Coordinates of C-alpha atoms in Angstrom, one line a residue:
Chain A
M872 CA 47.0 -61.6 -15.5
K873 CA 46.8 -57.8 -15.9
I874 CA 48.4 -56.3 -19.0
L875 CA 49.4 -52.7 -19.1
V876 CA 49.7 -51.0 -22.5
P877 CA 51.5 -47.7 -22.6
I878 CA 50.5 -45.6 -25.6
K879 CA 51.7 -42.3 -27.1
R880 CA 49.8 -39.6 -29.1
V881 CA 51.8 -38.8 -32.2
I882 CA 51.4 -37.3 -35.6
D883 CA 49.2 -39.5 -38.0
Y884 CA 51.7 -41.8 -39.7
N885 CA 50.4 -40.9 -43.2
L886 CA 51.5 -37.3 -42.7
K887 CA 54.9 -35.8 -43.5
V888 CA 56.1 -33.5 -40.8
R889 CA 57.2 -29.9 -41.5
V890 CA 60.0 -28.1 -39.8
K891 CA 59.1 -24.7 -38.4
K892 CA 60.7 -21.8 -40.2
D893 CA 62.5 -20.6 -37.1
N894 CA 64.0 -24.1 -36.6
S895 CA 62.8 -24.3 -33.1
D896 CA 60.8 -27.6 -33.6
V897 CA 58.5 -29.4 -36.0
D898 CA 55.2 -27.8 -36.7
L899 CA 52.3 -29.9 -35.4
S900 CA 49.6 -27.1 -35.4
N901 CA 46.4 -28.3 -37.1
T902 CA 48.0 -31.7 -37.6
K903 CA 46.0 -34.9 -37.3
M904 CA 47.2 -36.9 -34.4
G905 CA 46.6 -40.5 -33.4
V906 CA 47.9 -43.6 -31.6
N907 CA 51.5 -44.4 -32.3
P908 CA 51.3 -47.3 -34.9
F909 CA 53.5 -49.6 -32.8
D910 CA 51.3 -49.0 -29.8
E911 CA 48.2 -50.0 -31.8
I912 CA 49.9 -53.3 -32.4
A913 CA 50.6 -53.5 -28.6
I914 CA 46.9 -52.9 -27.9
E915 CA 45.8 -55.5 -30.4
E916 CA 48.1 -58.1 -28.9
A917 CA 46.9 -57.4 -25.4
I918 CA 43.3 -57.7 -26.5
R919 CA 44.0 -61.0 -28.2
L920 CA 45.5 -62.3 -25.0
K921 CA 42.4 -61.3 -23.2
E922 CA 40.2 -62.9 -25.8
A923 CA 42.2 -66.1 -25.3
S924 CA 41.5 -65.9 -21.6
I925 CA 45.2 -65.4 -20.8
A926 CA 44.8 -61.8 -19.7
T927 CA 42.1 -60.8 -17.2
E928 CA 42.3 -57.1 -17.7
V929 CA 43.9 -54.7 -20.2
I930 CA 44.8 -51.2 -18.9
A931 CA 45.9 -48.5 -21.3
I932 CA 48.1 -45.7 -20.0
S933 CA 49.4 -42.5 -21.6
C934 CA 51.7 -39.9 -20.1
G935 CA 51.3 -36.5 -21.6
T936 CA 49.1 -33.4 -21.9
S937 CA 45.3 -33.7 -21.5
A938 CA 45.2 -34.0 -25.4
S939 CA 46.3 -37.6 -24.9
T940 CA 42.8 -38.5 -23.6
D941 CA 41.8 -39.0 -27.3
V942 CA 44.3 -41.9 -27.8
L943 CA 43.2 -43.5 -24.6
R944 CA 39.6 -43.4 -25.9
T945 CA 40.8 -45.1 -29.0
A946 CA 42.4 -47.8 -26.9
L947 CA 39.2 -48.2 -25.0
A948 CA 37.2 -48.5 -28.2
L949 CA 39.6 -51.2 -29.4
G950 CA 38.9 -53.2 -26.3
A951 CA 41.0 -52.0 -23.3
D952 CA 39.0 -52.2 -20.1
R953 CA 40.1 -49.0 -18.5
A954 CA 42.7 -46.3 -18.9
I955 CA 45.0 -44.1 -16.9
L956 CA 46.2 -40.6 -18.0
V957 CA 49.2 -39.3 -16.2
E958 CA 48.6 -35.7 -17.0
L959 CA 51.7 -33.5 -17.6
E960 CA 52.3 -30.0 -18.9
H961 CA 54.8 -31.2 -21.5
N962 CA 55.5 -34.5 -23.2
P963 CA 58.0 -36.3 -21.1
E964 CA 61.3 -38.0 -22.0
P965 CA 61.5 -41.8 -22.2
L966 CA 63.2 -42.1 -18.8
A967 CA 60.4 -40.1 -17.1
V968 CA 57.7 -42.2 -18.9
A969 CA 59.5 -45.4 -17.7
K970 CA 59.5 -44.0 -14.1
L971 CA 55.8 -43.1 -14.3
I972 CA 54.8 -46.5 -15.7
S973 CA 56.9 -48.3 -13.1
A974 CA 55.2 -46.4 -10.4
V975 CA 51.8 -47.4 -11.8
C976 CA 52.8 -51.1 -12.1
A977 CA 53.7 -51.1 -8.4
K978 CA 50.1 -50.2 -7.5
E979 CA 48.3 -52.3 -10.1
Q980 CA 50.0 -55.7 -9.9
V981 CA 50.6 -55.8 -13.6
K982 CA 52.3 -59.0 -14.9
L983 CA 53.0 -58.0 -18.5
I984 CA 53.6 -54.7 -20.2
I985 CA 53.2 -54.6 -24.0
C986 CA 54.4 -51.4 -25.7
G987 CA 55.5 -50.2 -29.1
K988 CA 59.2 -50.6 -29.8
Q989 CA 59.4 -46.9 -30.6
A990 CA 57.3 -43.8 -31.2
I991 CA 57.3 -42.5 -34.8
D992 CA 57.9 -39.0 -33.7
D993 CA 61.1 -39.0 -31.6
D994 CA 62.2 -42.5 -32.8
C995 CA 63.9 -43.1 -29.4
N996 CA 63.2 -46.8 -28.9
Q997 CA 63.9 -46.6 -25.1
T998 CA 60.8 -46.6 -23.0
G999 CA 60.1 -50.4 -22.8
Q1000 CA 63.7 -51.3 -22.0
M1001 CA 64.0 -48.5 -19.4
T1002 CA 60.8 -49.6 -17.7
A1003 CA 62.0 -53.2 -17.6
A1004 CA 65.3 -52.0 -16.0
L1005 CA 63.5 -49.9 -13.3
L1006 CA 61.1 -52.7 -12.4
D1007 CA 64.0 -55.3 -12.6
W1008 CA 61.8 -57.3 -15.0
S1009 CA 62.9 -59.3 -18.0
Q1010 CA 62.5 -57.7 -21.5
A1011 CA 61.8 -59.0 -25.0
T1012 CA 62.1 -56.2 -27.6
F1013 CA 61.0 -56.2 -31.3
A1014 CA 58.5 -59.0 -30.9
S1015 CA 57.0 -60.7 -33.9
E1016 CA 55.3 -63.5 -31.9
I1017 CA 54.3 -63.8 -28.2
K1018 CA 53.2 -67.0 -26.5
I1019 CA 52.5 -67.2 -22.8
E1020 CA 53.1 -70.5 -21.1
G1021 CA 52.8 -70.6 -17.3
D1022 CA 55.2 -68.2 -15.7
S1023 CA 57.1 -67.5 -18.9
A1024 CA 56.7 -65.8 -22.2
F1025 CA 58.2 -67.2 -25.4
V1026 CA 58.9 -64.3 -27.7
V1027 CA 60.1 -64.4 -31.3
R1028 CA 62.3 -61.3 -31.8
E1029 CA 63.3 -59.6 -35.0
I1030 CA 67.1 -59.2 -34.7
D1031 CA 69.7 -58.2 -37.3
G1032 CA 70.2 -61.0 -39.7
G1033 CA 67.2 -63.1 -38.6
L1034 CA 65.0 -64.2 -35.7
E1035 CA 65.6 -65.1 -32.1
T1036 CA 63.3 -67.0 -29.7
L1037 CA 63.7 -65.7 -26.2
K1038 CA 62.2 -67.2 -23.1
V1039 CA 61.5 -64.6 -20.5
A1040 CA 60.3 -64.9 -16.9
L1041 CA 57.1 -63.1 -16.1
P1042 CA 56.6 -60.3 -15.2
A1043 CA 58.1 -58.9 -18.3
V1044 CA 58.1 -56.0 -20.8
V1045 CA 57.6 -56.9 -24.4
T1046 CA 58.0 -54.3 -27.2
T1047 CA 56.2 -54.8 -30.5
D1048 CA 57.6 -54.9 -34.0
L1049 CA 55.6 -54.3 -37.1
R1050 CA 54.7 -57.8 -38.0
L1051 CA 53.4 -59.0 -34.6
N1052 CA 49.8 -58.6 -35.8
E1053 CA 47.4 -56.5 -37.8
P1054 CA 45.4 -54.2 -35.5
R1055 CA 41.6 -54.3 -35.9
Y1056 CA 39.5 -51.2 -36.4
A1057 CA 37.1 -50.0 -33.7
T1058 CA 33.5 -50.4 -34.6
L1059 CA 31.0 -47.5 -34.1
S1060 CA 29.3 -49.3 -31.2
N1061 CA 32.6 -49.9 -29.5
I1062 CA 33.5 -46.2 -29.9
M1063 CA 30.2 -45.3 -28.3
Q1064 CA 30.7 -47.8 -25.5
A1065 CA 34.2 -46.6 -24.9
K1066 CA 32.8 -43.2 -23.9
R1067 CA 31.4 -44.9 -20.7
K1068 CA 34.7 -46.7 -19.8
P1069 CA 36.7 -45.0 -17.0
I1070 CA 39.8 -42.9 -17.5
D1071 CA 41.6 -42.2 -14.2
V1072 CA 43.6 -38.9 -14.4
I1073 CA 46.6 -38.7 -12.1
T1074 CA 49.7 -36.5 -11.9
A1075 CA 53.4 -37.2 -11.7
S1076 CA 53.5 -35.9 -8.2
D1077 CA 50.7 -38.4 -7.2
L1078 CA 53.3 -41.0 -8.3
G1079 CA 56.3 -39.2 -6.7
V1080 CA 58.1 -39.0 -10.0
D1081 CA 60.4 -36.2 -11.2
V1082 CA 59.7 -35.6 -14.8
S1083 CA 62.1 -32.7 -15.4
P1084 CA 63.9 -33.0 -18.8
R1085 CA 67.5 -34.0 -19.1
V1086 CA 67.9 -33.4 -22.8
S1087 CA 67.2 -30.0 -24.5
L1088 CA 66.2 -29.5 -28.1
L1089 CA 68.5 -26.8 -29.5
K1090 CA 67.3 -26.8 -33.0
V1091 CA 65.4 -28.8 -35.6
M1092 CA 66.6 -28.8 -39.2
E1093 CA 65.5 -30.1 -42.6
P1094 CA 67.5 -33.2 -43.7
P1095 CA 69.8 -32.7 -46.6
T1096 CA 67.8 -33.3 -49.8
R1097 CA 69.0 -35.4 -52.7
T1098 CA 68.3 -34.0 -56.1
A1099 CA 67.3 -36.2 -59.0
G1100 CA 70.2 -37.2 -61.2
E1101 CA 69.9 -38.2 -64.8
M1102 CA 67.8 -40.7 -66.7
V1103 CA 69.9 -43.0 -68.8
A1104 CA 68.6 -44.6 -72.1
N1105 CA 69.8 -48.2 -71.7
V1106 CA 71.9 -50.7 -69.8
D1107 CA 75.0 -49.9 -71.7
V1108 CA 74.9 -46.2 -70.8
L1109 CA 74.1 -47.1 -67.2
L1110 CA 77.2 -49.4 -66.9
E1111 CA 79.4 -46.8 -68.6
K1112 CA 78.3 -44.1 -66.2
L1113 CA 78.8 -46.4 -63.1
K1114 CA 82.3 -47.2 -64.3
T1115 CA 83.7 -43.9 -65.5
E1116 CA 81.6 -41.3 -63.8
A1117 CA 80.5 -42.7 -60.4
K1118 CA 83.4 -45.2 -60.3
V1119 CA 81.5 -47.6 -58.1
I1120 CA 81.9 -50.8 -60.2
Chain B
M1177 CA 86.6 -37.2 -20.5
S1178 CA 86.5 -41.0 -20.6
V1179 CA 84.7 -42.9 -23.3
L1180 CA 83.5 -46.5 -23.3
V1181 CA 82.3 -48.3 -26.4
I1182 CA 80.5 -51.6 -26.1
A1183 CA 81.6 -54.1 -28.7
E1184 CA 79.0 -56.0 -30.7
H1185 CA 80.1 -59.6 -31.5
D1186 CA 78.9 -63.2 -31.7
N1187 CA 81.6 -64.5 -29.3
Q1188 CA 83.8 -65.1 -32.4
E1189 CA 83.9 -62.0 -34.5
L1190 CA 83.9 -58.3 -33.7
K1191 CA 81.0 -56.9 -35.8
S1192 CA 81.9 -54.1 -38.2
S1193 CA 79.3 -51.8 -36.7
S1194 CA 81.6 -51.5 -33.7
L1195 CA 84.2 -50.0 -35.9
N1196 CA 81.8 -47.3 -37.1
C1197 CA 80.8 -46.7 -33.5
L1198 CA 84.4 -46.3 -32.5
T1199 CA 84.8 -43.5 -35.1
A1200 CA 81.9 -41.6 -33.5
A1201 CA 83.6 -42.2 -30.1
G1202 CA 86.9 -40.9 -31.5
K1203 CA 85.3 -37.5 -32.1
L1204 CA 84.9 -37.3 -28.3
D1205 CA 88.3 -38.6 -27.1
A1206 CA 91.4 -40.1 -28.6
H1207 CA 91.6 -42.9 -26.0
I1208 CA 88.8 -45.2 -25.9
H1209 CA 88.0 -48.3 -23.8
L1210 CA 86.2 -51.1 -25.6
L1211 CA 84.1 -53.6 -23.6
V1212 CA 83.9 -57.1 -24.8
A1213 CA 81.3 -59.0 -22.8
G1214 CA 80.6 -62.6 -23.9
H1215 CA 81.7 -66.2 -23.3
Q1216 CA 84.9 -67.6 -24.7
V1217 CA 85.6 -64.4 -26.6
S1218 CA 89.4 -64.6 -27.0
S1219 CA 89.2 -64.1 -30.8
V1220 CA 87.0 -61.0 -30.3
S1221 CA 89.3 -59.5 -27.7
E1222 CA 92.3 -60.2 -29.9
A1223 CA 90.6 -58.3 -32.8
A1224 CA 89.5 -55.6 -30.4
K1225 CA 93.1 -54.9 -29.2
N1226 CA 94.3 -54.3 -32.7
V1227 CA 91.7 -51.6 -33.5
S1228 CA 93.6 -48.4 -34.1
N1229 CA 91.9 -46.0 -31.6
V1230 CA 91.3 -48.4 -28.7
S1231 CA 93.5 -47.8 -25.7
K1232 CA 92.2 -50.5 -23.4
V1233 CA 90.0 -53.6 -24.0
L1234 CA 87.9 -54.7 -21.0
V1235 CA 86.9 -58.3 -21.2
A1236 CA 84.1 -59.8 -19.2
N1237 CA 84.2 -63.5 -20.0
A1238 CA 81.5 -65.5 -18.4
E1239 CA 78.8 -68.0 -19.4
Q1240 CA 76.0 -65.6 -18.5
Y1241 CA 77.1 -63.2 -21.3
G1242 CA 77.3 -65.9 -24.0
Q1243 CA 73.8 -65.3 -25.2
L1244 CA 74.3 -61.5 -25.1
T1245 CA 70.9 -61.0 -23.3
A1246 CA 70.1 -57.4 -22.4
E1247 CA 69.4 -58.1 -18.7
N1248 CA 72.9 -59.4 -18.0
I1249 CA 74.9 -57.1 -20.3
A1250 CA 73.1 -54.0 -19.1
L1251 CA 73.8 -54.9 -15.5
L1252 CA 77.5 -55.3 -16.3
V1253 CA 77.6 -52.0 -18.2
A1254 CA 75.8 -50.2 -15.3
S1255 CA 78.4 -51.7 -12.8
I1256 CA 81.3 -50.0 -14.6
A1257 CA 79.5 -46.9 -15.9
S1258 CA 80.5 -44.4 -13.2
A1259 CA 84.1 -44.4 -14.5
Y1260 CA 83.0 -42.9 -17.8
T1261 CA 81.5 -39.7 -19.2
H1262 CA 80.2 -41.3 -22.4
I1263 CA 79.0 -44.8 -23.2
L1264 CA 78.4 -45.7 -26.8
V1265 CA 77.1 -48.6 -28.8
A1266 CA 76.1 -49.0 -32.4
A1267 CA 72.3 -48.7 -32.9
T1268 CA 71.9 -52.3 -34.1
T1269 CA 69.2 -54.5 -32.6
F1270 CA 71.8 -55.5 -30.0
G1271 CA 72.6 -52.0 -29.0
K1272 CA 69.0 -50.7 -29.1
N1273 CA 67.9 -53.6 -26.9
M1274 CA 70.6 -53.3 -24.3
L1275 CA 71.7 -49.7 -23.8
P1276 CA 68.4 -48.1 -22.6
R1277 CA 68.3 -50.7 -19.9
A1278 CA 71.8 -49.8 -18.8
A1279 CA 71.1 -46.1 -18.9
A1280 CA 67.9 -46.5 -16.8
L1281 CA 69.8 -48.6 -14.2
C1282 CA 72.1 -45.6 -13.8
D1283 CA 69.2 -43.1 -13.8
M1284 CA 70.5 -41.5 -17.0
S1285 CA 68.7 -40.7 -20.2
Q1286 CA 69.8 -41.9 -23.6
I1287 CA 70.5 -40.1 -26.9
S1288 CA 69.4 -42.6 -29.6
D1289 CA 70.8 -43.1 -33.1
I1290 CA 73.2 -40.1 -33.4
I1291 CA 74.5 -39.2 -36.9
S1292 CA 76.9 -36.4 -35.7
V1293 CA 78.9 -35.4 -32.7
E1294 CA 78.8 -31.6 -32.3
S1295 CA 80.5 -31.4 -28.9
E1296 CA 80.9 -33.4 -25.8
N1297 CA 77.3 -32.9 -24.9
T1298 CA 75.6 -32.0 -28.2
F1299 CA 74.6 -34.4 -30.9
I1300 CA 72.5 -34.6 -34.1
R1301 CA 69.9 -37.3 -34.5
P1302 CA 67.2 -38.0 -37.0
I1303 CA 63.5 -37.7 -35.8
Y1304 CA 60.3 -38.5 -37.7
A1305 CA 61.9 -41.2 -39.6
G1306 CA 64.6 -38.9 -40.9
N1307 CA 62.2 -36.3 -42.1
A1308 CA 63.8 -33.9 -39.7
L1309 CA 67.1 -33.7 -37.8
A1310 CA 67.2 -32.6 -34.1
M1311 CA 70.2 -31.1 -32.5
V1312 CA 70.0 -32.1 -28.8
Q1313 CA 72.1 -31.3 -25.7
S1314 CA 72.3 -33.7 -22.7
S1315 CA 72.7 -32.5 -19.2
D1316 CA 73.4 -35.9 -17.8
A1317 CA 76.7 -36.8 -16.1
I1318 CA 77.0 -39.9 -18.2
K1319 CA 75.9 -39.7 -21.8
F1320 CA 74.4 -43.0 -23.0
I1321 CA 74.4 -42.9 -26.8
T1322 CA 73.5 -45.2 -29.6
V1323 CA 75.2 -44.5 -32.9
R1324 CA 73.8 -44.9 -36.4
A1325 CA 76.7 -47.0 -37.9
A1326 CA 75.9 -45.9 -41.5
A1327 CA 76.6 -42.2 -40.6
F1328 CA 80.2 -42.9 -39.6
D1329 CA 83.1 -44.4 -41.5
A1330 CA 84.8 -47.5 -40.0
T1331 CA 87.8 -47.1 -37.8
A1332 CA 90.9 -49.1 -39.0
A1333 CA 90.7 -52.6 -37.6
V1334 CA 94.5 -52.8 -37.4
G1335 CA 97.3 -50.6 -36.2
G1336 CA 96.5 -50.5 -32.5
N1337 CA 98.0 -52.4 -29.6
A1338 CA 95.6 -51.9 -26.7
E1339 CA 96.1 -53.3 -23.2
V1340 CA 93.7 -56.1 -22.3
E1341 CA 92.1 -56.2 -18.8
A1342 CA 89.8 -58.8 -17.5
I1343 CA 86.9 -57.4 -15.4
N1344 CA 84.7 -59.0 -12.8
E1345 CA 81.3 -60.3 -13.9
S1346 CA 78.1 -58.9 -12.3
N1347 CA 75.3 -61.2 -11.0
D1348 CA 73.5 -63.5 -13.4
T1349 CA 70.0 -62.1 -13.5
K1350 CA 68.6 -65.4 -14.9
L1351 CA 65.7 -63.4 -16.3
S1352 CA 65.8 -64.5 -19.9
E1353 CA 67.2 -67.3 -22.0
V1354 CA 67.7 -67.6 -25.8
M1355 CA 66.0 -70.7 -27.0
S1356 CA 67.1 -70.5 -30.6
R1357 CA 68.4 -68.1 -33.2
E1358 CA 67.8 -68.4 -36.9
I1359 CA 70.4 -66.3 -38.6
A1360 CA 70.3 -66.4 -42.4
A1361 CA 73.5 -68.1 -43.4
G1362 CA 75.3 -67.4 -46.7
D1363 CA 78.2 -65.7 -48.3
R1364 CA 76.5 -62.4 -48.8
P1365 CA 77.6 -59.4 -46.8
E1366 CA 75.4 -58.1 -44.0
L1367 CA 72.9 -55.5 -45.2
T1368 CA 74.1 -52.7 -42.9
A1369 CA 77.8 -53.3 -43.7
A1370 CA 77.6 -54.0 -47.5
A1371 CA 79.4 -51.8 -50.0
A1372 CA 76.7 -52.6 -52.5
I1373 CA 73.0 -53.4 -52.1
I1374 CA 70.5 -54.8 -54.6
S1375 CA 67.0 -54.0 -53.3
G1376 CA 63.8 -55.3 -54.9
G1377 CA 60.2 -54.1 -54.5
R1378 CA 56.8 -55.1 -55.5
G1379 CA 57.7 -54.7 -59.2
L1380 CA 59.5 -58.0 -59.0
A1381 CA 56.0 -59.6 -59.0
S1382 CA 56.8 -62.8 -57.1
K1383 CA 59.2 -64.4 -54.6
D1384 CA 60.6 -66.6 -57.3
K1385 CA 61.3 -63.7 -59.6
Y1386 CA 62.8 -61.7 -56.8
H1387 CA 65.4 -64.5 -56.2
Q1388 CA 65.8 -65.5 -59.8
L1389 CA 66.6 -61.9 -61.0
L1390 CA 68.3 -60.3 -58.1
E1391 CA 70.6 -63.1 -56.8
P1392 CA 72.8 -63.4 -59.9
L1393 CA 73.1 -59.6 -60.0
A1394 CA 74.0 -59.5 -56.3
D1395 CA 76.5 -62.3 -56.8
K1396 CA 78.3 -60.4 -59.6
L1397 CA 78.6 -57.3 -57.5
G1398 CA 79.3 -59.0 -54.2
A1399 CA 76.3 -57.2 -52.9
A1400 CA 73.8 -57.7 -50.1
L1401 CA 70.1 -58.2 -50.9
G1402 CA 67.5 -55.8 -49.6
A1403 CA 63.8 -55.2 -50.1
S1404 CA 61.1 -52.6 -49.7
R1405 CA 58.4 -53.1 -47.1
A1406 CA 55.9 -53.9 -49.8
A1407 CA 58.1 -56.7 -51.1
V1408 CA 58.5 -58.1 -47.5
D1409 CA 54.8 -57.8 -46.8
A1410 CA 54.1 -59.6 -50.0
G1411 CA 56.4 -62.5 -49.0
F1412 CA 59.0 -62.0 -51.7
A1413 CA 61.8 -61.5 -49.2
P1414 CA 62.3 -62.2 -45.4
N1415 CA 61.7 -59.6 -42.8
D1416 CA 65.3 -58.8 -42.1
Y1417 CA 65.9 -57.8 -45.7
Q1418 CA 63.7 -54.7 -45.2
V1419 CA 65.3 -51.4 -45.9
G1420 CA 63.5 -48.4 -44.5
Q1421 CA 62.2 -46.5 -41.5
T1422 CA 61.0 -49.6 -39.7
G1423 CA 63.7 -51.8 -41.2
K1424 CA 67.4 -51.3 -41.7
I1425 CA 69.0 -47.9 -42.3
V1426 CA 71.8 -48.4 -44.9
A1427 CA 74.3 -46.2 -46.7
P1428 CA 76.3 -48.3 -49.2
D1429 CA 78.5 -47.0 -52.0
L1430 CA 76.0 -48.3 -54.5
Y1431 CA 72.3 -48.9 -54.0
F1432 CA 70.1 -50.5 -56.7
A1433 CA 66.4 -49.9 -56.2
I1434 CA 64.7 -52.3 -58.5
G1435 CA 60.9 -52.2 -59.0
I1436 CA 60.7 -50.0 -55.9
S1437 CA 58.4 -47.0 -56.2
G1438 CA 60.1 -45.0 -53.4
A1439 CA 57.7 -44.7 -50.6
I1440 CA 58.8 -42.1 -48.0
Q1441 CA 59.4 -44.9 -45.4
H1442 CA 61.8 -46.7 -47.9
L1443 CA 63.7 -43.5 -48.8
A1444 CA 64.3 -42.8 -45.1
G1445 CA 66.3 -46.0 -45.0
M1446 CA 68.5 -45.6 -48.0
Q1447 CA 68.8 -42.0 -49.0
S1448 CA 72.3 -41.6 -47.5
S1449 CA 73.7 -44.1 -50.0
K1450 CA 76.5 -42.6 -52.1
V1451 CA 75.2 -43.6 -55.5
I1452 CA 71.6 -44.6 -56.1
V1453 CA 70.4 -46.4 -59.3
A1454 CA 66.7 -46.8 -59.8
I1455 CA 65.1 -49.1 -62.3
N1456 CA 61.4 -48.9 -62.7
K1457 CA 58.8 -49.1 -65.4
D1458 CA 56.9 -46.1 -64.1
E1459 CA 58.8 -42.9 -65.0
D1460 CA 56.8 -40.9 -62.4
A1461 CA 57.9 -43.2 -59.5
P1462 CA 59.2 -41.0 -56.6
I1463 CA 62.4 -43.1 -56.4
F1464 CA 63.7 -41.3 -59.5
Q1465 CA 63.7 -38.0 -57.4
V1466 CA 66.5 -39.4 -55.3
A1467 CA 68.3 -41.5 -57.8
D1468 CA 71.6 -40.5 -59.4
Y1469 CA 70.9 -42.7 -62.4
G1470 CA 67.4 -43.7 -63.5
L1471 CA 66.4 -46.3 -66.1
V1472 CA 62.8 -46.6 -67.1
G1473 CA 61.8 -49.9 -68.6
D1474 CA 60.9 -53.6 -68.0
L1475 CA 63.0 -54.9 -65.2
F1476 CA 62.4 -58.5 -66.3
E1477 CA 64.5 -57.6 -69.4
I1478 CA 66.8 -55.0 -67.9
I1479 CA 68.1 -57.0 -65.0
P1480 CA 69.2 -60.1 -66.9
E1481 CA 70.9 -57.9 -69.5
L1482 CA 72.6 -55.9 -66.7
T1483 CA 73.8 -59.0 -65.0
E1484 CA 75.2 -60.5 -68.2
K1485 CA 77.1 -57.3 -69.2
L1486 CA 78.7 -56.8 -65.8

């Protein structure tokens, strides 16, 4: 079984993003970038399925500018067998990514796609579901456990109020939630070896996909900030304030 | 303009998030269609027709919708989508799971998690976990939109008298099947719909203390229980209690942050609360920067005292 893992290059999750002064976008110049954290979880899960001899090959794919080569190298260092870069001039929207991934799946006989539930930059939470729709595959989003049995996957999903166990027919798209696993670190020797693993570079037109944007970004703003209120001396003062000032109890 | 809202329900009750979503829809058009897709949903469609701004309730009642799986519901939504200019659903796990699938089936993009409707094609949505807000404009013929429920008040659940129309089911895809659901039972309100939330962090020190201290306080206030990611990762509270960037986004009237330092990813989930109270032993904790009222001290003494005096 081949597993495809789509990954996105995003701002390092430890960094706080800045809004540009002209409000045109966020400022990512000189910012450390890396693999979207949910996608790291997806890579880890795919590698574990390969280590368990359930998967035969793990292919990482990224759709973006040539800068995305670095996150594909990271995926290879973590254990992906090979990688595909769909090289674009701009970062594409989720629907375009879904189309590109679907087109690659048609060529590669992939049986399972594991991807992050959302990217921590645009927070869209769409690509996995859209890819499943275009391929007419089943989907299991927000996974905290994946078990493959025969032609089905049993996926524990984190839903509002609790957990759901879903049985999906393969091929399927599974999107990862935070607690699915704890990703490993790449060792130095694996990082060196990854430099010899192949990255195929293709374009959207090779795949016959129109990636023109449908949504335009008009402006980016700072969120309203809260200001610190007052410190109270004890429980009695707190209760008094909540009753008479804030009127919430 | 013609606006469709997809109701979230459990085949018995209309979820309150649908009422918040209807308020967002009401900013686009005064007459809204509400789709109830499920199995044996007469109590839901009855509730739906009473909602004040709903003009028509569409009911798709079939066994294949009973489990509310994305594959079947998205196919149904796509089958009726061409009659609408806007299709909205609350950004709950149900909506986030299903709507992108429906949008892609129609070759449309989606605008996720909007917090404001600026015009019929322009919306504001948080990006980077709420550290920035993007104003975006869609050029698609049908706008598929998920709505952050906490950003909109609830529409009145009564006062309407909508027409109810049964619609044809689409094919059963048979792609997925729900084997089990473990939904935490209890009298407490749901986290995203609660008027008050008592949230605990790593400062509670253990799972036992988390429950011993916070449950009586939550009971007195009729509040939901929440937790920081640190508390969830330490096993004090279950996953679905997590408030924050990767958990639930909440905006109650009253939010207690107890033993929570205030990591940026937690603040992203609760800073729209009306009144925030922080109780922490560390006076430099970042949570005090966003709190309306802060109390520095030993929470193991403060919380029992607070509970008793309420």
